[in-house]
């Protein structure tokens, strides 16, 4: 992970996102890493995953190293969990103990990947319901959203926001905010398929450092994704707004809650893989 993050700091965000997208479908079971085969449809091509997930080769390299040292011991699900923790540390975030012993699933769910993972333009109540379904609280949701302090967003996912209510949430008297929306619109014009893959940092201050500036951005009305800004600006978000304010002024409180919430996320289990799971030799394919 250290080599990967040194070569490209975005690899830290890729590792965290892979873990999150894995755990929200069938629990933390490594199903996100399975490739499509004749007999199995994986999750990689689901609408919530196809353009947002990278880092699969990074996980392959980690798995290959482990298999050569201690074959058949460390599951791909555990690799994802530890890699996410190490990634956060390597870009300045907190440390937490990772409980281990997950098994890899022999199944994946394309349908659940489309259903369970929040999307960029989703409303607050819908996102809250998806976290509650996984056994995660509103506090967990706000803290885990803070992972957007690292990583990038594609134009396709923030176009609706910057040509929608972005100006309504901004401070109209702040010239820096005005310049920021102009910059976003230059990256992402209102129409055109070619521009959809253009990217920008979800944290416009320190996009490669894990800190609390994401929450400060939301308070300025500068959240890049609709789903992010909803945490602060939604009329239904009294509880989420209070948490955004808290983490914006208290980075230690954010780090502590993020650590606790990441342990909870990593403990979402797949009862099937718990009983009949395996330790894959290659994270892309179930063992034959």
PDB file of C-alpha atoms in Angstrom:
ATOM      1  CA  UNK A   1       0.000   0.000   0.000  1.00  0.00           C
ATOM      2  CA  UNK A   2       2.856   2.346   0.788  1.00  0.00           C
ATOM      3  CA  UNK A   3       4.350   1.837  -2.698  1.00  0.00           C
ATOM      4  CA  UNK A   4       0.926   2.241  -4.314  1.00  0.00           C
ATOM      5  CA  UNK A   5       0.083   5.492  -2.501  1.00  0.00           C
ATOM      6  CA  UNK A   6       3.570   6.918  -3.108  1.00  0.00           C
ATOM      7  CA  UNK A   7       3.247   6.220  -6.836  1.00  0.00           C
ATOM      8  CA  UNK A   8      -0.258   7.766  -6.983  1.00  0.00           C
ATOM      9  CA  UNK A   9      -2.014   9.245  -3.915  1.00  0.00           C
ATOM     10  CA  UNK A  10      -5.383   8.486  -5.549  1.00  0.00           C
ATOM     11  CA  UNK A  11      -4.743   4.797  -4.808  1.00  0.00           C
ATOM     12  CA  UNK A  12      -5.647   5.564  -1.182  1.00  0.00           C
ATOM     13  CA  UNK A  13      -9.155   6.617  -2.201  1.00  0.00           C
ATOM     14  CA  UNK A  14      -9.462   3.633  -4.562  1.00  0.00           C
ATOM     15  CA  UNK A  15      -8.722   1.221  -1.679  1.00  0.00           C
ATOM     16  CA  UNK A  16     -11.262   2.840   0.679  1.00  0.00           C
ATOM     17  CA  UNK A  17     -13.945   2.908  -2.006  1.00  0.00           C
ATOM     18  CA  UNK A  18     -13.412  -0.760  -2.926  1.00  0.00           C
ATOM     19  CA  UNK A  19     -13.879  -1.756   0.720  1.00  0.00           C
ATOM     20  CA  UNK A  20     -17.037   0.346   1.097  1.00  0.00           C
ATOM     21  CA  UNK A  21     -18.602  -0.967  -2.124  1.00  0.00           C
ATOM     22  CA  UNK A  22     -17.698  -4.530  -1.099  1.00  0.00           C
ATOM     23  CA  UNK A  23     -19.296  -4.313   2.343  1.00  0.00           C
ATOM     24  CA  UNK A  24     -22.574  -2.768   1.114  1.00  0.00           C
ATOM     25  CA  UNK A  25     -23.281  -5.827  -1.058  1.00  0.00           C
ATOM     26  CA  UNK A  26     -23.596  -9.193   0.767  1.00  0.00           C
ATOM     27  CA  UNK A  27     -21.370  -7.898   3.578  1.00  0.00           C
ATOM     28  CA  UNK A  28     -17.565  -7.692   3.546  1.00  0.00           C
ATOM     29  CA  UNK A  29     -16.897 -10.844   1.553  1.00  0.00           C
ATOM     30  CA  UNK A  30     -14.613  -9.851  -1.326  1.00  0.00           C
ATOM     31  CA  UNK A  31     -17.468 -10.238  -3.840  1.00  0.00           C
ATOM     32  CA  UNK A  32     -16.571  -6.873  -5.423  1.00  0.00           C
ATOM     33  CA  UNK A  33     -13.298  -8.379  -6.710  1.00  0.00           C
ATOM     34  CA  UNK A  34     -14.900 -11.245  -8.678  1.00  0.00           C
ATOM     35  CA  UNK A  35     -14.696 -11.020 -12.474  1.00  0.00           C
ATOM     36  CA  UNK A  36     -17.604 -12.044 -14.698  1.00  0.00           C
ATOM     37  CA  UNK A  37     -17.432 -15.664 -15.857  1.00  0.00           C
ATOM     38  CA  UNK A  38     -19.774 -17.931 -17.824  1.00  0.00           C
ATOM     39  CA  UNK A  39     -21.407 -19.055 -14.568  1.00  0.00           C
ATOM     40  CA  UNK A  40     -21.112 -15.905 -12.427  1.00  0.00           C
ATOM     41  CA  UNK A  41     -22.104 -12.282 -12.961  1.00  0.00           C
ATOM     42  CA  UNK A  42     -19.856 -10.051 -10.880  1.00  0.00           C
ATOM     43  CA  UNK A  43     -20.555  -6.607  -9.419  1.00  0.00           C
ATOM     44  CA  UNK A  44     -17.933  -4.610 -11.317  1.00  0.00           C
ATOM     45  CA  UNK A  45     -20.264  -3.603 -14.169  1.00  0.00           C
ATOM     46  CA  UNK A  46     -23.134  -2.434 -11.939  1.00  0.00           C
ATOM     47  CA  UNK A  47     -24.083   1.200 -12.597  1.00  0.00           C
ATOM     48  CA  UNK A  48     -22.711   2.310  -9.202  1.00  0.00           C
ATOM     49  CA  UNK A  49     -19.371   0.576  -9.831  1.00  0.00           C
ATOM     50  CA  UNK A  50     -18.491   0.540 -13.506  1.00  0.00           C
ATOM     51  CA  UNK A  51     -16.826   3.959 -13.729  1.00  0.00           C
ATOM     52  CA  UNK A  52     -16.108   4.623 -10.047  1.00  0.00           C
ATOM     53  CA  UNK A  53     -14.012   1.625  -8.954  1.00  0.00           C
ATOM     54  CA  UNK A  54     -10.308   1.254  -9.612  1.00  0.00           C
ATOM     55  CA  UNK A  55      -7.482  -0.445  -7.749  1.00  0.00           C
ATOM     56  CA  UNK A  56      -8.197  -4.059  -8.696  1.00  0.00           C
ATOM     57  CA  UNK A  57      -4.629  -4.673  -9.892  1.00  0.00           C
ATOM     58  CA  UNK A  58      -3.321  -3.199  -6.655  1.00  0.00           C
ATOM     59  CA  UNK A  59      -5.331  -5.848  -4.761  1.00  0.00           C
ATOM     60  CA  UNK A  60      -4.008  -8.541  -7.138  1.00  0.00           C
ATOM     61  CA  UNK A  61      -0.432  -7.552  -6.282  1.00  0.00           C
ATOM     62  CA  UNK A  62      -1.127  -7.702  -2.532  1.00  0.00           C
ATOM     63  CA  UNK A  63      -2.828 -11.103  -2.897  1.00  0.00           C
ATOM     64  CA  UNK A  64       0.035 -12.508  -4.990  1.00  0.00           C
ATOM     65  CA  UNK A  65       2.577 -11.424  -2.363  1.00  0.00           C
ATOM     66  CA  UNK A  66       0.541 -13.000   0.431  1.00  0.00           C
ATOM     67  CA  UNK A  67      -0.056 -16.248  -1.455  1.00  0.00           C
ATOM     68  CA  UNK A  68       3.683 -16.659  -2.031  1.00  0.00           C
ATOM     69  CA  UNK A  69       4.407 -16.092   1.684  1.00  0.00           C
ATOM     70  CA  UNK A  70       1.491 -17.896   3.350  1.00  0.00           C
ATOM     71  CA  UNK A  71      -0.828 -19.587   0.841  1.00  0.00           C
ATOM     72  CA  UNK A  72      -4.506 -20.020   1.640  1.00  0.00           C
ATOM     73  CA  UNK A  73      -4.476 -17.982   4.865  1.00  0.00           C
ATOM     74  CA  UNK A  74      -5.503 -14.354   4.202  1.00  0.00           C
ATOM     75  CA  UNK A  75      -8.842 -13.816   2.472  1.00  0.00           C
ATOM     76  CA  UNK A  76      -9.432 -11.180  -0.195  1.00  0.00           C
ATOM     77  CA  UNK A  77     -12.121  -9.701   2.085  1.00  0.00           C
ATOM     78  CA  UNK A  78      -9.525  -9.198   4.846  1.00  0.00           C
ATOM     79  CA  UNK A  79      -7.073  -7.732   2.310  1.00  0.00           C
ATOM     80  CA  UNK A  80      -9.647  -5.110   1.285  1.00  0.00           C
ATOM     81  CA  UNK A  81     -10.300  -4.210   4.930  1.00  0.00           C
ATOM     82  CA  UNK A  82      -6.631  -3.870   5.906  1.00  0.00           C
ATOM     83  CA  UNK A  83      -5.733  -2.049   2.665  1.00  0.00           C
ATOM     84  CA  UNK A  84      -8.451   0.544   3.339  1.00  0.00           C
ATOM     85  CA  UNK A  85      -7.112   1.151   6.867  1.00  0.00           C
ATOM     86  CA  UNK A  86      -3.499   1.406   5.677  1.00  0.00           C
ATOM     87  CA  UNK A  87      -4.532   3.722   2.825  1.00  0.00           C
ATOM     88  CA  UNK A  88      -6.147   6.149   5.283  1.00  0.00           C
ATOM     89  CA  UNK A  89      -3.035   6.182   7.500  1.00  0.00           C
ATOM     90  CA  UNK A  90      -0.733   6.785   4.514  1.00  0.00           C
ATOM     91  CA  UNK A  91      -2.541  10.012   3.571  1.00  0.00           C
ATOM     92  CA  UNK A  92      -2.651  11.383   7.115  1.00  0.00           C
ATOM     93  CA  UNK A  93      -5.723   9.745   8.617  1.00  0.00           C
ATOM     94  CA  UNK A  94      -6.254   7.768  11.836  1.00  0.00           C
ATOM     95  CA  UNK A  95      -5.198   4.231  12.769  1.00  0.00           C
ATOM     96  CA  UNK A  96      -7.640   1.587  13.976  1.00  0.00           C
ATOM     97  CA  UNK A  97      -7.407  -2.088  14.811  1.00  0.00           C
ATOM     98  CA  UNK A  98      -8.919  -4.267  12.071  1.00  0.00           C
ATOM     99  CA  UNK A  99     -10.733  -7.403  13.275  1.00  0.00           C
ATOM    100  CA  UNK A 100      -9.791 -10.281  10.944  1.00  0.00           C
ATOM    101  CA  UNK A 101     -11.052 -13.694   9.876  1.00  0.00           C
ATOM    102  CA  UNK A 102     -13.450 -12.876   7.031  1.00  0.00           C
ATOM    103  CA  UNK A 103     -14.090 -15.520   4.377  1.00  0.00           C
ATOM    104  CA  UNK A 104     -14.448 -14.876   0.651  1.00  0.00           C
ATOM    105  CA  UNK A 105     -17.851 -15.460  -0.917  1.00  0.00           C
ATOM    106  CA  UNK A 106     -18.423 -17.844  -3.803  1.00  0.00           C
ATOM    107  CA  UNK A 107     -21.185 -15.560  -5.131  1.00  0.00           C
ATOM    108  CA  UNK A 108     -21.681 -11.919  -6.129  1.00  0.00           C
ATOM    109  CA  UNK A 109     -24.803  -9.797  -6.638  1.00  0.00           C
ATOM    110  CA  UNK A 110     -25.033  -7.412  -9.572  1.00  0.00           C
ATOM    111  CA  UNK A 111     -28.620  -6.569  -8.536  1.00  0.00           C
ATOM    112  CA  UNK A 112     -27.713  -5.658  -4.936  1.00  0.00           C
ATOM    113  CA  UNK A 113     -24.775  -3.569  -6.167  1.00  0.00           C
ATOM    114  CA  UNK A 114     -27.261  -1.463  -8.140  1.00  0.00           C
ATOM    115  CA  UNK A 115     -29.701  -1.277  -5.213  1.00  0.00           C
ATOM    116  CA  UNK A 116     -27.599  -0.917  -2.063  1.00  0.00           C
ATOM    117  CA  UNK A 117     -24.852   1.576  -2.911  1.00  0.00           C
ATOM    118  CA  UNK A 118     -25.805   5.269  -2.604  1.00  0.00           C
ATOM    119  CA  UNK A 119     -25.514   7.317  -5.788  1.00  0.00           C
ATOM    120  CA  UNK A 120     -24.201  10.850  -6.307  1.00  0.00           C
ATOM    121  CA  UNK A 121     -27.594  12.522  -6.784  1.00  0.00           C
ATOM    122  CA  UNK A 122     -29.543  10.622  -4.152  1.00  0.00           C
ATOM    123  CA  UNK A 123     -31.603  12.387  -1.499  1.00  0.00           C
ATOM    124  CA  UNK A 124     -30.680  12.385   2.176  1.00  0.00           C
ATOM    125  CA  UNK A 125     -33.491  10.122   3.454  1.00  0.00           C
ATOM    126  CA  UNK A 126     -32.772   7.514   0.799  1.00  0.00           C
ATOM    127  CA  UNK A 127     -29.070   7.470   1.698  1.00  0.00           C
ATOM    128  CA  UNK A 128     -29.844   7.246   5.432  1.00  0.00           C
ATOM    129  CA  UNK A 129     -32.133   4.255   4.764  1.00  0.00           C
ATOM    130  CA  UNK A 130     -29.335   2.457   2.871  1.00  0.00           C
ATOM    131  CA  UNK A 131     -26.949   2.919   5.806  1.00  0.00           C
ATOM    132  CA  UNK A 132     -29.574   1.849   8.362  1.00  0.00           C
ATOM    133  CA  UNK A 133     -30.223  -1.282   6.283  1.00  0.00           C
ATOM    134  CA  UNK A 134     -26.550  -2.200   6.788  1.00  0.00           C
ATOM    135  CA  UNK A 135     -26.779  -1.633  10.543  1.00  0.00           C
ATOM    136  CA  UNK A 136     -24.994   1.735  10.346  1.00  0.00           C
ATOM    137  CA  UNK A 137     -26.323   4.844  12.106  1.00  0.00           C
ATOM    138  CA  UNK A 138     -26.725   8.426  10.865  1.00  0.00           C
ATOM    139  CA  UNK A 139     -23.528   9.256  12.782  1.00  0.00           C
ATOM    140  CA  UNK A 140     -21.706   6.458  10.957  1.00  0.00           C
ATOM    141  CA  UNK A 141     -23.029   7.770   7.643  1.00  0.00           C
ATOM    142  CA  UNK A 142     -21.747  11.316   8.192  1.00  0.00           C
ATOM    143  CA  UNK A 143     -18.363  10.137   9.474  1.00  0.00           C
ATOM    144  CA  UNK A 144     -17.876   7.638   6.628  1.00  0.00           C
ATOM    145  CA  UNK A 145     -18.877  10.300   4.085  1.00  0.00           C
ATOM    146  CA  UNK A 146     -15.815  12.151   5.367  1.00  0.00           C
ATOM    147  CA  UNK A 147     -13.736   9.700   3.315  1.00  0.00           C
ATOM    148  CA  UNK A 148     -14.598  12.027   0.413  1.00  0.00           C
ATOM    149  CA  UNK A 149     -11.832  14.248   1.772  1.00  0.00           C
ATOM    150  CA  UNK A 150      -9.692  12.107  -0.573  1.00  0.00           C
ATOM    151  CA  UNK A 151     -10.605  10.953  -4.046  1.00  0.00           C
ATOM    152  CA  UNK A 152     -12.098  12.333  -7.210  1.00  0.00           C
ATOM    153  CA  UNK A 153     -15.564  12.742  -8.712  1.00  0.00           C
ATOM    154  CA  UNK A 154     -16.469  12.350 -12.381  1.00  0.00           C
ATOM    155  CA  UNK A 155     -18.257  15.136 -14.257  1.00  0.00           C
ATOM    156  CA  UNK A 156     -21.186  12.780 -14.886  1.00  0.00           C
ATOM    157  CA  UNK A 157     -21.736  12.578 -11.124  1.00  0.00           C
ATOM    158  CA  UNK A 158     -21.514  16.297 -10.305  1.00  0.00           C
ATOM    159  CA  UNK A 159     -22.978  17.887 -13.433  1.00  0.00           C
ATOM    160  CA  UNK A 160     -26.513  17.917 -11.990  1.00  0.00           C
ATOM    161  CA  UNK A 161     -25.219  19.612  -8.841  1.00  0.00           C
ATOM    162  CA  UNK A 162     -23.178  22.408 -10.458  1.00  0.00           C
ATOM    163  CA  UNK A 163     -25.942  23.363 -12.894  1.00  0.00           C
ATOM    164  CA  UNK A 164     -28.623  22.855 -10.245  1.00  0.00           C
ATOM    165  CA  UNK A 165     -28.591  24.142  -6.672  1.00  0.00           C
ATOM    166  CA  UNK A 166     -24.840  24.812  -6.283  1.00  0.00           C
ATOM    167  CA  UNK A 167     -25.312  28.586  -6.417  1.00  0.00           C
ATOM    168  CA  UNK A 168     -28.155  28.349  -3.910  1.00  0.00           C
ATOM    169  CA  UNK A 169     -25.924  26.687  -1.298  1.00  0.00           C
ATOM    170  CA  UNK A 170     -22.893  28.934  -1.922  1.00  0.00           C
ATOM    171  CA  UNK A 171     -22.138  32.149  -0.071  1.00  0.00           C
ATOM    172  CA  UNK A 172     -22.976  34.629  -2.851  1.00  0.00           C
ATOM    173  CA  UNK A 173     -20.678  37.266  -1.307  1.00  0.00           C
ATOM    174  CA  UNK A 174     -17.603  35.044  -1.338  1.00  0.00           C
ATOM    175  CA  UNK A 175     -15.566  35.654  -4.527  1.00  0.00           C
ATOM    176  CA  UNK A 176     -13.536  32.472  -3.940  1.00  0.00           C
ATOM    177  CA  UNK A 177     -16.729  30.387  -4.039  1.00  0.00           C
ATOM    178  CA  UNK A 178     -17.722  32.117  -7.282  1.00  0.00           C
ATOM    179  CA  UNK A 179     -14.340  31.251  -8.790  1.00  0.00           C
ATOM    180  CA  UNK A 180     -14.736  27.669  -7.619  1.00  0.00           C
ATOM    181  CA  UNK A 181     -18.047  27.072  -9.381  1.00  0.00           C
ATOM    182  CA  UNK A 182     -16.617  28.637 -12.558  1.00  0.00           C
ATOM    183  CA  UNK A 183     -13.697  26.221 -12.337  1.00  0.00           C
ATOM    184  CA  UNK A 184     -16.048  23.238 -11.896  1.00  0.00           C
ATOM    185  CA  UNK A 185     -18.133  24.341 -14.879  1.00  0.00           C
ATOM    186  CA  UNK A 186     -15.005  24.643 -17.021  1.00  0.00           C
ATOM    187  CA  UNK A 187     -14.129  21.033 -16.108  1.00  0.00           C
ATOM    188  CA  UNK A 188     -17.709  19.867 -16.667  1.00  0.00           C
ATOM    189  CA  UNK A 189     -19.721  21.695 -19.379  1.00  0.00           C
ATOM    190  CA  UNK A 190     -23.522  21.339 -19.230  1.00  0.00           C
ATOM    191  CA  UNK A 191     -23.709  18.934 -22.176  1.00  0.00           C
ATOM    192  CA  UNK A 192     -21.396  16.557 -23.974  1.00  0.00           C
ATOM    193  CA  UNK A 193     -20.620  12.893 -23.406  1.00  0.00           C
ATOM    194  CA  UNK A 194     -16.851  13.360 -23.828  1.00  0.00           C
ATOM    195  CA  UNK A 195     -16.672  15.561 -20.722  1.00  0.00           C
ATOM    196  CA  UNK A 196     -18.418  12.991 -18.496  1.00  0.00           C
ATOM    197  CA  UNK A 197     -15.118  11.343 -17.606  1.00  0.00           C
ATOM    198  CA  UNK A 198     -13.418  14.611 -16.552  1.00  0.00           C
ATOM    199  CA  UNK A 199     -12.584  14.576 -12.838  1.00  0.00           C
ATOM    200  CA  UNK A 200     -12.150  16.941  -9.915  1.00  0.00           C
ATOM    201  CA  UNK A 201     -11.218  16.481  -6.265  1.00  0.00           C
ATOM    202  CA  UNK A 202     -14.165  16.089  -3.888  1.00  0.00           C
ATOM    203  CA  UNK A 203     -12.142  18.188  -1.425  1.00  0.00           C
ATOM    204  CA  UNK A 204     -10.927  21.333  -3.193  1.00  0.00           C
ATOM    205  CA  UNK A 205      -8.498  22.344  -0.420  1.00  0.00           C
ATOM    206  CA  UNK A 206      -6.442  19.240   0.411  1.00  0.00           C
ATOM    207  CA  UNK A 207      -7.587  16.517  -2.031  1.00  0.00           C
ATOM    208  CA  UNK A 208      -4.675  14.184  -1.226  1.00  0.00           C
ATOM    209  CA  UNK A 209      -4.732  14.548   2.573  1.00  0.00           C
ATOM    210  CA  UNK A 210      -7.143  12.781   4.917  1.00  0.00           C
ATOM    211  CA  UNK A 211      -8.431  15.618   7.123  1.00  0.00           C
ATOM    212  CA  UNK A 212     -11.668  17.384   8.069  1.00  0.00           C
ATOM    213  CA  UNK A 213     -11.663  20.030   5.316  1.00  0.00           C
ATOM    214  CA  UNK A 214     -14.456  18.137   3.514  1.00  0.00           C
ATOM    215  CA  UNK A 215     -16.837  19.170   6.316  1.00  0.00           C
ATOM    216  CA  UNK A 216     -15.652  22.778   6.151  1.00  0.00           C
ATOM    217  CA  UNK A 217     -16.432  22.701   2.409  1.00  0.00           C
ATOM    218  CA  UNK A 218     -19.976  21.522   3.104  1.00  0.00           C
ATOM    219  CA  UNK A 219     -20.457  24.427   5.521  1.00  0.00           C
ATOM    220  CA  UNK A 220     -19.391  26.815   2.734  1.00  0.00           C
ATOM    221  CA  UNK A 221     -21.949  25.148   0.451  1.00  0.00           C
ATOM    222  CA  UNK A 222     -19.222  23.805  -1.821  1.00  0.00           C
ATOM    223  CA  UNK A 223     -19.919  20.048  -1.715  1.00  0.00           C
ATOM    224  CA  UNK A 224     -19.206  18.670  -5.180  1.00  0.00           C
ATOM    225  CA  UNK A 225     -21.819  15.897  -5.084  1.00  0.00           C
ATOM    226  CA  UNK A 226     -25.493  16.444  -4.311  1.00  0.00           C
ATOM    227  CA  UNK A 227     -25.347  13.543  -1.855  1.00  0.00           C
ATOM    228  CA  UNK A 228     -22.523  15.290   0.045  1.00  0.00           C
ATOM    229  CA  UNK A 229     -24.093  18.756   0.259  1.00  0.00           C
ATOM    230  CA  UNK A 230     -27.391  17.209   1.397  1.00  0.00           C
ATOM    231  CA  UNK A 231     -25.697  16.332   4.710  1.00  0.00           C
ATOM    232  CA  UNK A 232     -25.531  20.036   5.530  1.00  0.00           C
ATOM    233  CA  UNK A 233     -28.127  21.791   3.374  1.00  0.00           C
ATOM    234  CA  UNK A 234     -31.105  19.425   3.383  1.00  0.00           C
ATOM    235  CA  UNK A 235     -34.114  20.749   5.283  1.00  0.00           C
ATOM    236  CA  UNK A 236     -34.489  17.213   6.660  1.00  0.00           C
ATOM    237  CA  UNK A 237     -30.909  17.102   7.924  1.00  0.00           C
ATOM    238  CA  UNK A 238     -30.951  18.594  11.413  1.00  0.00           C
ATOM    239  CA  UNK A 239     -28.945  15.695  12.857  1.00  0.00           C
ATOM    240  CA  UNK A 240     -26.537  15.457   9.916  1.00  0.00           C
ATOM    241  CA  UNK A 241     -25.991  19.234   9.858  1.00  0.00           C
ATOM    242  CA  UNK A 242     -25.018  19.226  13.543  1.00  0.00           C
ATOM    243  CA  UNK A 243     -22.492  16.433  12.901  1.00  0.00           C
ATOM    244  CA  UNK A 244     -20.992  18.261   9.901  1.00  0.00           C
ATOM    245  CA  UNK A 245     -20.495  21.339  12.109  1.00  0.00           C
ATOM    246  CA  UNK A 246     -18.938  19.226  14.856  1.00  0.00           C
ATOM    247  CA  UNK A 247     -16.422  17.493  12.573  1.00  0.00           C
ATOM    248  CA  UNK A 248     -15.598  20.748  10.756  1.00  0.00           C
ATOM    249  CA  UNK A 249     -14.229  22.272  13.979  1.00  0.00           C
ATOM    250  CA  UNK A 250     -12.992  19.117  15.749  1.00  0.00           C
ATOM    251  CA  UNK A 251     -10.734  16.908  13.594  1.00  0.00           C
ATOM    252  CA  UNK A 252     -10.020  14.569  16.515  1.00  0.00           C
ATOM    253  CA  UNK A 253     -13.745  13.882  16.987  1.00  0.00           C
ATOM    254  CA  UNK A 254     -13.988  13.117  13.256  1.00  0.00           C
ATOM    255  CA  UNK A 255     -10.959  10.798  13.332  1.00  0.00           C
ATOM    256  CA  UNK A 256     -12.292   8.917  16.363  1.00  0.00           C
ATOM    257  CA  UNK A 257     -15.765   8.453  14.901  1.00  0.00           C
ATOM    258  CA  UNK A 258     -14.394   7.552  11.463  1.00  0.00           C
ATOM    259  CA  UNK A 259     -12.242   4.828  13.041  1.00  0.00           C
ATOM    260  CA  UNK A 260     -15.185   3.430  15.017  1.00  0.00           C
ATOM    261  CA  UNK A 261     -17.473   3.554  11.979  1.00  0.00           C
ATOM    262  CA  UNK A 262     -14.906   1.834   9.746  1.00  0.00           C
ATOM    263  CA  UNK A 263     -14.735  -1.054  12.241  1.00  0.00           C
ATOM    264  CA  UNK A 264     -18.555  -1.299  12.125  1.00  0.00           C
ATOM    265  CA  UNK A 265     -18.491  -1.189   8.318  1.00  0.00           C
ATOM    266  CA  UNK A 266     -15.852  -3.915   8.214  1.00  0.00           C
ATOM    267  CA  UNK A 267     -17.937  -6.100  10.534  1.00  0.00           C
ATOM    268  CA  UNK A 268     -20.945  -6.290   8.191  1.00  0.00           C
ATOM    269  CA  UNK A 269     -21.006 -10.041   7.615  1.00  0.00           C
ATOM    270  CA  UNK A 270     -22.303 -12.316   4.908  1.00  0.00           C
ATOM    271  CA  UNK A 271     -23.823 -15.242   6.795  1.00  0.00           C
ATOM    272  CA  UNK A 272     -23.462 -17.498   3.728  1.00  0.00           C
ATOM    273  CA  UNK A 273     -19.747 -16.844   3.248  1.00  0.00           C
ATOM    274  CA  UNK A 274     -19.250 -17.124   7.011  1.00  0.00           C
ATOM    275  CA  UNK A 275     -20.430 -20.739   6.769  1.00  0.00           C
ATOM    276  CA  UNK A 276     -19.481 -21.803   3.245  1.00  0.00           C
ATOM    277  CA  UNK A 277     -16.888 -19.195   2.270  1.00  0.00           C
ATOM    278  CA  UNK A 278     -13.320 -19.825   1.240  1.00  0.00           C
ATOM    279  CA  UNK A 279      -9.936 -18.131   1.013  1.00  0.00           C
ATOM    280  CA  UNK A 280      -9.561 -17.465  -2.707  1.00  0.00           C
ATOM    281  CA  UNK A 281      -6.219 -18.154  -4.350  1.00  0.00           C
ATOM    282  CA  UNK A 282      -6.942 -15.429  -6.897  1.00  0.00           C
ATOM    283  CA  UNK A 283      -9.299 -12.649  -5.805  1.00  0.00           C
ATOM    284  CA  UNK A 284     -10.892 -12.467  -9.275  1.00  0.00           C
ATOM    285  CA  UNK A 285     -12.172 -16.069  -9.339  1.00  0.00           C
ATOM    286  CA  UNK A 286     -13.662 -18.556  -6.899  1.00  0.00           C
ATOM    287  CA  UNK A 287     -11.517 -21.601  -6.194  1.00  0.00           C
ATOM    288  CA  UNK A 288     -12.219 -24.572  -8.470  1.00  0.00           C
TER     289      UNK A 288
END
